[in-house]
Amino acid sequence: MTLRIYLDNNATTPVLPQVLEAILPYLSTKIGNPSSAHHFGIEAQRTVDAARDDVGALLGCASDEIIFTSSATEAINTALYSATKRGRARGRIVTTAVEHSAVLSYCTALEEDGFDIVRVGVDRAGVLNVDELRESITAETRLVSVMWANNETGVIFPIGDISELCREKGVLLHVDAVQAAGKLSIAFDDLAIDYLSVSAHKIFGPKGVGALIARNGAPFHPLHQGGHQESGRRGGTENVAGIVGFGVAARLAKNELESRAARIHNLRSHFEDGLGRLFPDACIHGITAPRVPNTTNIGFPGIDGDTLVAALDIEGVCVSAGSACMADSIAPSHVIMAMTHSYAAASEAVRFSLSHLNTERDVTQTLEVLSRVLPRIRQAETGSA
Ligand code: PLP
């Protein structure tokens, strides 16, 4: 049987056994719809409320600021819709060049509707140009939307400073915290953030459930019209099993935040040190910037990223070139392109994203597989070893 080493945790994480155990009754005996007034309905509503408290504890927000959604993509769409729906003339949205497609695609759609979209750049290390961000915020600006941690490089944006800036300028702020939740400490209520989006399947919960945290008083317009679920903020019967799993995953993530981070940080250091020794010409994108502890994005000069991903997969090592959502597109990484302005570098980038479930052995074996595979690809591509 092929050995499988999973190093694609920014695409999705496995469901933890405790999460699965908590979910299963809600797919079998605990059959209630939270809107029903009988035993089963009341039980389902209580469970959803308990999960809401656990997600709130992880993110440092009040439970009534949480709206469960089907994904972070839906949460992001709801935030951007809420901030831009108001009747007055089209305005400006300030975002960054390295956002996830959930933000970038929505902004492109707004642009087609007449909004002025400013995509602030990053430097070679992936660090956001905060001065450019500040200068981009004008009286016409309706919203600033930035990510907390980049899904491809792990680079962290200074959300504290950005939230202060938005408070000063009096503009709404949405933060895509999908890759920060469970990896960094988040205190929503201590920051001037109006909307924050997260996803369960990036923190060892199930796929198909996310949350939008919307500050009480921030403009809100439901994206899904329907019943009165989620206090009238999202129509549609709740994904009870998914929400239960999200709650347990959030509780574990909060309790284990430091221990997981320390373990993953050590594994990544071991990996990056080994890479530096074995492949001195490899480029680790964003290595000089603050990064979440699990992500490393590497370019091997002259090696196409997609070719390397396929070769590693044959050897049982699962990684991504670019982001999972872009994996079926032929365009090279827009994130590495924004950092390097080099099509070659963007085409070569491969993301390794670890979790606390990985072992030292996974790292050693991946280095060993790379040592075998890279010369083989080079030889096939150039005809020389
Ligand atoms: N934002 C970031 C930074 C992501 O990494 C992802 C998923 O990869 C998303 C948003 C979308 O999350 P979901 O899969 O829950 O829609």
Short mmCIF file of C-alpha atoms in Angstrom, two decimals, residues 4-383:
data_model
loop_
_atom_site.label_atom_id
_atom_site.label_comp_id
_atom_site.label_asym_id
_atom_site.label_seq_id
_atom_site.Cartn_x
_atom_site.Cartn_y
_atom_site.Cartn_z
CA ARG A 4 0.36 8.69 2.33
CA ILE A 5 1.78 11.80 3.94
CA TYR A 6 -0.79 14.59 4.10
CA LEU A 7 0.82 18.04 3.90
CA ASP A 8 -2.15 19.96 2.47
CA ASN A 9 -3.84 21.14 5.64
CA ASN A 10 -4.50 24.62 4.27
CA ALA A 11 -6.76 23.00 1.67
CA THR A 12 -8.63 21.04 4.31
CA THR A 13 -7.94 19.19 7.55
CA PRO A 14 -9.03 15.72 8.61
CA VAL A 15 -12.01 15.49 10.96
CA LEU A 16 -10.74 14.69 14.46
CA PRO A 17 -12.14 11.53 16.12
CA GLN A 18 -13.76 13.58 18.92
CA VAL A 19 -15.48 15.72 16.28
CA LEU A 20 -16.76 12.70 14.37
CA GLU A 21 -18.05 11.10 17.57
CA ALA A 22 -20.01 14.25 18.42
CA ILE A 23 -21.47 14.55 14.93
CA LEU A 24 -22.71 10.99 14.41
CA PRO A 25 -25.82 11.12 16.68
CA TYR A 26 -27.00 14.18 14.72
CA LEU A 27 -26.94 12.05 11.57
CA SER A 28 -28.85 9.21 13.21
CA THR A 29 -30.93 9.37 16.38
CA LYS A 30 -30.93 13.10 17.16
CA ILE A 31 -33.21 14.04 14.30
CA GLY A 32 -34.53 17.46 15.28
CA ASN A 33 -34.89 20.64 13.28
CA PRO A 34 -33.88 23.52 15.60
CA SER A 35 -37.02 25.41 14.54
CA SER A 36 -39.35 22.66 15.87
CA ALA A 37 -41.04 23.22 19.24
CA HIS A 38 -40.86 19.60 20.46
CA HIS A 39 -38.24 17.50 22.27
CA PHE A 40 -36.04 16.85 19.21
CA GLY A 41 -36.20 20.45 18.01
CA ILE A 42 -35.34 21.87 21.42
CA GLU A 43 -32.43 19.44 21.73
CA ALA A 44 -31.11 20.49 18.29
CA GLN A 45 -31.45 24.21 19.11
CA ARG A 46 -29.61 23.75 22.43
CA THR A 47 -26.80 21.92 20.66
CA VAL A 48 -26.47 24.63 18.02
CA ASP A 49 -26.37 27.27 20.77
CA ALA A 50 -23.67 25.34 22.66
CA ALA A 51 -21.60 25.12 19.46
CA ARG A 52 -22.08 28.86 18.97
CA ASP A 53 -20.61 29.46 22.44
CA ASP A 54 -17.58 27.28 21.59
CA VAL A 55 -16.94 29.09 18.30
CA GLY A 56 -17.38 32.41 20.13
CA ALA A 57 -14.80 31.37 22.74
CA LEU A 58 -12.27 30.54 20.01
CA LEU A 59 -12.77 33.87 18.24
CA GLY A 60 -13.29 36.12 21.24
CA CYS A 61 -16.73 37.32 20.18
CA ALA A 62 -20.23 37.25 21.65
CA SER A 63 -22.32 34.25 20.66
CA ASP A 64 -25.00 36.47 19.16
CA GLU A 65 -22.47 37.93 16.72
CA ILE A 66 -22.07 34.50 15.04
CA ILE A 67 -24.04 33.49 11.96
CA PHE A 68 -23.45 29.92 10.85
CA THR A 69 -23.09 29.53 7.08
CA SER A 70 -22.32 26.78 4.58
CA SER A 71 -18.68 27.85 4.15
CA ALA A 72 -16.30 30.71 4.62
CA THR A 73 -17.01 31.62 1.00
CA GLU A 74 -20.66 32.23 1.93
CA ALA A 75 -19.58 34.18 5.02
CA ILE A 76 -17.28 36.36 2.90
CA ASN A 77 -20.00 36.92 0.28
CA THR A 78 -22.45 37.88 3.05
CA ALA A 79 -19.99 40.37 4.58
CA LEU A 80 -19.19 42.02 1.25
CA TYR A 81 -22.87 42.06 0.28
CA SER A 82 -23.86 43.59 3.63
CA ALA A 83 -21.24 46.32 3.41
CA THR A 84 -22.02 47.30 -0.18
CA LYS A 85 -25.79 46.88 -0.47
CA ARG A 86 -26.68 50.27 1.01
CA GLY A 87 -28.51 52.48 -1.47
CA ARG A 88 -26.05 55.32 -2.02
CA ALA A 89 -23.82 55.63 -5.04
CA ARG A 90 -21.14 53.08 -5.85
CA GLY A 91 -18.01 53.57 -3.79
CA ARG A 92 -14.54 52.15 -3.29
CA ILE A 93 -13.53 48.80 -1.80
CA VAL A 94 -9.94 48.45 -0.66
CA THR A 95 -8.57 44.92 -0.61
CA THR A 96 -5.23 43.24 -1.33
CA ALA A 97 -3.72 41.55 -4.37
CA VAL A 98 -3.22 38.29 -2.47
CA GLU A 99 -6.73 37.56 -1.15
CA HIS A 100 -8.50 34.25 -1.60
CA SER A 101 -10.70 33.93 -4.69
CA ALA A 102 -13.81 34.21 -2.48
CA VAL A 103 -12.92 37.88 -1.88
CA LEU A 104 -11.28 38.61 -5.24
CA SER A 105 -14.14 37.17 -7.32
CA TYR A 106 -16.76 39.09 -5.33
CA CYS A 107 -14.74 42.27 -5.80
CA THR A 108 -14.49 41.66 -9.55
CA ALA A 109 -18.28 41.30 -9.65
CA LEU A 110 -18.62 44.58 -7.72
CA GLU A 111 -16.21 46.21 -10.17
CA GLU A 112 -18.48 45.15 -13.04
CA ASP A 113 -21.31 46.86 -11.14
CA GLY A 114 -19.36 50.12 -11.06
CA PHE A 115 -17.45 49.90 -7.77
CA ASP A 116 -13.88 51.15 -7.68
CA ILE A 117 -11.74 48.26 -6.40
CA VAL A 118 -8.21 48.94 -5.12
CA ARG A 119 -6.00 45.87 -4.69
CA VAL A 120 -3.08 46.87 -2.46
CA GLY A 121 0.21 45.12 -3.17
CA VAL A 122 2.70 43.22 -1.05
CA ASP A 123 6.50 43.23 -1.07
CA ARG A 124 8.86 40.40 -2.01
CA ALA A 125 8.34 38.81 1.43
CA GLY A 126 4.54 38.99 1.16
CA VAL A 127 4.30 41.86 3.65
CA LEU A 128 1.38 44.23 3.05
CA ASN A 129 2.14 47.82 2.17
CA VAL A 130 0.13 49.44 5.00
CA ASP A 131 1.01 52.97 3.83
CA GLU A 132 -0.49 52.19 0.43
CA LEU A 133 -3.54 50.76 2.21
CA ARG A 134 -3.87 53.97 4.28
CA GLU A 135 -3.56 56.20 1.21
CA SER A 136 -6.11 54.11 -0.68
CA ILE A 137 -8.84 54.77 1.89
CA THR A 138 -10.79 57.79 0.65
CA ALA A 139 -14.09 59.37 1.66
CA GLU A 140 -15.77 57.10 -0.93
CA THR A 141 -14.43 53.89 0.67
CA ARG A 142 -17.22 51.58 1.82
CA LEU A 143 -15.15 48.65 3.04
CA VAL A 144 -11.64 47.34 3.60
CA SER A 145 -11.34 43.55 3.17
CA VAL A 146 -8.07 41.86 4.12
CA MET A 147 -7.01 38.38 5.11
CA TRP A 148 -5.42 37.63 8.47
CA ALA A 149 -3.06 34.89 7.21
CA ASN A 150 -2.36 34.01 3.61
CA ASN A 151 -3.47 30.56 2.53
CA GLU A 152 -0.52 30.05 0.16
CA THR A 153 2.41 31.45 2.14
CA GLY A 154 1.11 31.71 5.71
CA VAL A 155 2.21 35.37 5.86
CA ILE A 156 0.33 37.24 8.59
CA PHE A 157 -1.07 40.74 7.99
CA PRO A 158 -0.99 43.25 10.89
CA ILE A 159 -4.71 43.10 11.66
CA GLY A 160 -4.38 45.15 14.87
CA ASP A 161 -2.85 48.09 12.95
CA ILE A 162 -5.28 47.74 10.05
CA SER A 163 -8.28 47.69 12.38
CA GLU A 164 -7.01 50.85 14.13
CA LEU A 165 -6.56 52.51 10.76
CA CYS A 166 -10.10 51.59 9.70
CA ARG A 167 -11.47 52.84 13.03
CA GLU A 168 -9.60 56.16 12.55
CA LYS A 169 -10.89 56.52 8.99
CA GLY A 170 -14.41 55.37 9.92
CA VAL A 171 -14.61 52.58 7.34
CA LEU A 172 -15.97 49.08 7.70
CA LEU A 173 -13.45 46.23 7.95
CA HIS A 174 -13.90 42.60 6.90
CA VAL A 175 -11.20 40.10 7.85
CA ASP A 176 -10.86 36.69 6.17
CA ALA A 177 -9.57 34.71 9.16
CA VAL A 178 -9.91 31.26 7.58
CA GLN A 179 -6.20 30.45 7.81
CA ALA A 180 -5.68 32.26 11.12
CA ALA A 181 -8.40 30.59 13.21
CA GLY A 182 -6.99 27.77 15.30
CA LYS A 183 -3.43 28.90 14.52
CA LEU A 184 -3.34 32.39 16.06
CA SER A 185 -5.10 33.85 19.06
CA ILE A 186 -8.10 35.90 17.88
CA ALA A 187 -9.91 38.43 20.05
CA PHE A 188 -12.64 39.83 17.80
CA ASP A 189 -14.23 42.02 20.45
CA ASP A 190 -10.91 43.72 21.28
CA LEU A 191 -10.38 44.82 17.68
CA ALA A 192 -12.26 47.25 15.46
CA ILE A 193 -13.32 44.50 13.05
CA ASP A 194 -16.87 44.60 11.68
CA TYR A 195 -16.97 41.22 9.92
CA LEU A 196 -14.80 38.13 10.26
CA SER A 197 -15.08 34.91 8.23
CA VAL A 198 -14.01 31.41 9.29
CA SER A 199 -14.44 27.82 8.13
CA ALA A 200 -14.81 24.58 10.13
CA HIS A 201 -12.92 22.34 7.71
CA LYS A 202 -9.67 24.25 8.22
CA ILE A 203 -9.71 23.54 11.96
CA PHE A 204 -10.38 19.77 11.92
CA GLY A 205 -14.15 20.17 11.68
CA PRO A 206 -16.42 19.03 8.86
CA LYS A 207 -16.63 20.50 5.37
CA GLY A 208 -19.69 22.55 4.44
CA VAL A 209 -19.94 24.75 7.52
CA GLY A 210 -18.50 28.17 8.23
CA ALA A 211 -19.34 31.28 10.19
CA LEU A 212 -19.57 35.00 9.73
CA ILE A 213 -18.95 37.06 12.84
CA ALA A 214 -20.81 40.34 12.37
CA ARG A 215 -20.35 43.06 14.95
CA ASN A 216 -23.63 44.09 16.53
CA GLY A 217 -24.59 47.33 14.79
CA ALA A 218 -22.59 46.69 11.60
CA PRO A 219 -24.73 46.85 8.43
CA PHE A 220 -26.22 43.42 7.79
CA HIS A 221 -28.25 42.11 4.87
CA PRO A 222 -29.00 38.37 4.59
CA LEU A 223 -27.67 36.74 1.46
CA HIS A 224 -30.12 33.85 1.85
CA GLN A 225 -33.72 34.96 2.19
CA GLY A 226 -36.01 32.42 3.83
CA GLY A 227 -36.99 31.47 7.35
CA HIS A 228 -36.03 33.16 10.59
CA GLN A 229 -33.00 30.93 11.25
CA GLU A 230 -29.84 32.48 12.68
CA SER A 231 -31.96 35.30 14.15
CA GLY A 232 -33.24 36.16 10.69
CA ARG A 233 -29.74 36.63 9.31
CA ARG A 234 -29.51 33.44 7.23
CA GLY A 235 -32.56 31.62 5.91
CA GLY A 236 -32.37 27.83 5.62
CA THR A 237 -32.46 24.94 8.10
CA GLU A 238 -29.19 24.78 9.98
CA ASN A 239 -26.59 22.09 9.20
CA VAL A 240 -26.94 20.78 12.74
CA ALA A 241 -24.39 17.94 12.48
CA GLY A 242 -21.87 20.26 10.80
CA ILE A 243 -22.38 22.98 13.40
CA VAL A 244 -21.97 20.45 16.24
CA GLY A 245 -18.69 19.34 14.67
CA PHE A 246 -17.58 22.96 14.24
CA GLY A 247 -18.22 23.58 17.95
CA VAL A 248 -16.16 20.61 19.10
CA ALA A 249 -13.36 21.45 16.65
CA ALA A 250 -13.35 25.06 17.93
CA ARG A 251 -13.20 23.93 21.58
CA LEU A 252 -10.26 21.62 20.88
CA ALA A 253 -8.51 24.31 18.81
CA LYS A 254 -8.82 26.80 21.66
CA ASN A 255 -7.61 24.35 24.32
CA GLU A 256 -4.69 23.13 22.22
CA LEU A 257 -3.73 26.37 20.43
CA GLU A 258 -0.28 26.75 22.02
CA SER A 259 0.68 23.08 22.08
CA ARG A 260 -0.32 22.57 18.44
CA ALA A 261 1.52 25.73 17.35
CA ALA A 262 4.73 24.72 19.15
CA ARG A 263 4.66 21.23 17.67
CA ILE A 264 3.96 22.41 14.11
CA HIS A 265 6.56 25.16 14.35
CA ASN A 266 9.22 22.56 15.23
CA LEU A 267 8.17 20.31 12.38
CA ARG A 268 8.29 23.19 9.88
CA SER A 269 11.73 24.29 11.12
CA HIS A 270 12.98 20.74 10.73
CA PHE A 271 11.56 20.67 7.19
CA GLU A 272 12.88 24.08 6.13
CA ASP A 273 16.33 23.42 7.65
CA GLY A 274 16.51 20.09 5.83
CA LEU A 275 15.47 21.74 2.57
CA GLY A 276 18.11 24.43 2.97
CA ARG A 277 20.79 21.72 3.35
CA LEU A 278 19.56 19.49 0.52
CA PHE A 279 18.49 22.16 -1.98
CA PRO A 280 20.38 25.38 -1.32
CA ASP A 281 18.83 26.99 -4.41
CA ALA A 282 15.23 26.47 -3.17
CA CYS A 283 13.33 29.68 -2.45
CA ILE A 284 11.03 29.77 0.59
CA HIS A 285 8.47 32.48 -0.15
CA GLY A 286 7.68 34.72 2.82
CA ILE A 287 10.30 33.19 5.12
CA THR A 288 11.40 36.59 6.45
CA ALA A 289 7.83 37.71 7.24
CA PRO A 290 5.73 36.75 10.26
CA ARG A 291 3.95 33.52 9.27
CA VAL A 292 1.46 31.09 10.78
CA PRO A 293 3.49 28.10 11.99
CA ASN A 294 2.22 25.41 9.61
CA THR A 295 2.79 26.79 6.11
CA THR A 296 5.83 26.83 3.88
CA ASN A 297 5.74 27.79 0.20
CA ILE A 298 8.71 26.70 -1.84
CA GLY A 299 9.97 27.21 -5.36
CA PHE A 300 12.60 24.91 -6.83
CA PRO A 301 14.18 26.81 -9.73
CA GLY A 302 13.40 25.27 -13.10
CA ILE A 303 10.82 22.82 -11.65
CA ASP A 304 7.20 23.39 -12.58
CA GLY A 305 5.00 23.33 -9.46
CA ASP A 306 2.22 21.20 -10.98
CA THR A 307 4.76 18.66 -12.21
CA LEU A 308 6.26 18.43 -8.74
CA VAL A 309 2.84 18.07 -7.09
CA ALA A 310 2.00 15.17 -9.43
CA ALA A 311 5.40 13.50 -8.88
CA LEU A 312 5.06 13.81 -5.09
CA ASP A 313 1.54 12.40 -5.25
CA ILE A 314 2.83 9.28 -7.01
CA GLU A 315 5.25 8.88 -4.09
CA GLY A 316 2.39 9.35 -1.58
CA VAL A 317 3.08 12.96 -0.53
CA CYS A 318 0.02 15.23 -0.85
CA VAL A 319 0.71 18.96 -1.37
CA SER A 320 -0.67 21.78 -3.55
CA ALA A 321 0.58 24.25 -6.10
CA GLY A 322 -1.22 27.52 -5.41
CA SER A 323 -4.43 27.33 -3.38
CA ALA A 324 -6.83 24.37 -3.44
CA CYS A 325 -9.54 26.55 -4.97
CA MET A 326 -7.21 27.49 -7.82
CA ALA A 327 -5.73 23.99 -8.18
CA ASP A 328 -7.74 23.18 -11.29
CA SER A 329 -6.85 26.45 -13.00
CA ILE A 330 -3.83 26.67 -15.25
CA ALA A 331 -2.94 30.16 -14.03
CA PRO A 332 0.11 30.28 -11.77
CA SER A 333 -0.24 31.51 -8.19
CA HIS A 334 -1.51 35.12 -8.06
CA VAL A 335 0.00 35.37 -4.57
CA ILE A 336 3.56 34.50 -5.61
CA MET A 337 3.07 36.64 -8.72
CA ALA A 338 2.18 39.63 -6.51
CA MET A 339 5.26 38.98 -4.35
CA THR A 340 7.85 38.30 -7.05
CA HIS A 341 6.38 39.78 -10.26
CA SER A 342 7.83 36.67 -11.89
CA TYR A 343 5.71 34.25 -13.91
CA ALA A 344 8.42 31.60 -13.52
CA ALA A 345 8.48 31.91 -9.70
CA ALA A 346 4.67 31.82 -9.58
CA SER A 347 4.62 28.65 -11.72
CA GLU A 348 7.21 26.92 -9.55
CA ALA A 349 5.64 27.56 -6.13
CA VAL A 350 4.47 24.55 -4.13
CA ARG A 351 2.73 24.80 -0.76
CA PHE A 352 3.43 22.38 2.07
CA SER A 353 0.95 22.90 4.92
CA LEU A 354 1.41 20.86 8.08
CA SER A 355 -0.75 20.11 11.08
CA HIS A 356 -0.21 18.86 14.62
CA LEU A 357 -1.13 15.39 13.32
CA ASN A 358 2.07 15.24 11.26
CA THR A 359 5.18 13.58 12.66
CA GLU A 360 8.96 14.01 12.42
CA ARG A 361 8.87 10.88 10.28
CA ASP A 362 6.53 12.59 7.76
CA VAL A 363 9.04 15.42 7.45
CA THR A 364 12.06 13.14 7.08
CA GLN A 365 10.30 10.98 4.51
CA THR A 366 9.12 14.00 2.52
CA LEU A 367 12.69 15.31 2.37
CA GLU A 368 13.82 11.89 1.26
CA VAL A 369 11.12 11.74 -1.45
CA LEU A 370 12.08 15.23 -2.67
CA SER A 371 15.72 14.13 -2.95
CA ARG A 372 14.66 11.32 -5.25
CA VAL A 373 12.00 13.14 -7.26
CA LEU A 374 13.61 16.52 -7.98
CA PRO A 375 16.69 15.21 -9.87
CA ARG A 376 14.36 12.92 -11.84
CA ILE A 377 12.16 15.84 -12.93
CA ARG A 378 15.20 17.98 -13.73
CA GLN A 379 16.62 15.19 -15.83
CA ALA A 380 13.35 14.69 -17.70
CA GLU A 381 12.95 18.45 -18.30
CA THR A 382 16.51 19.32 -19.26
CA GLY A 383 17.96 15.98 -20.27
#
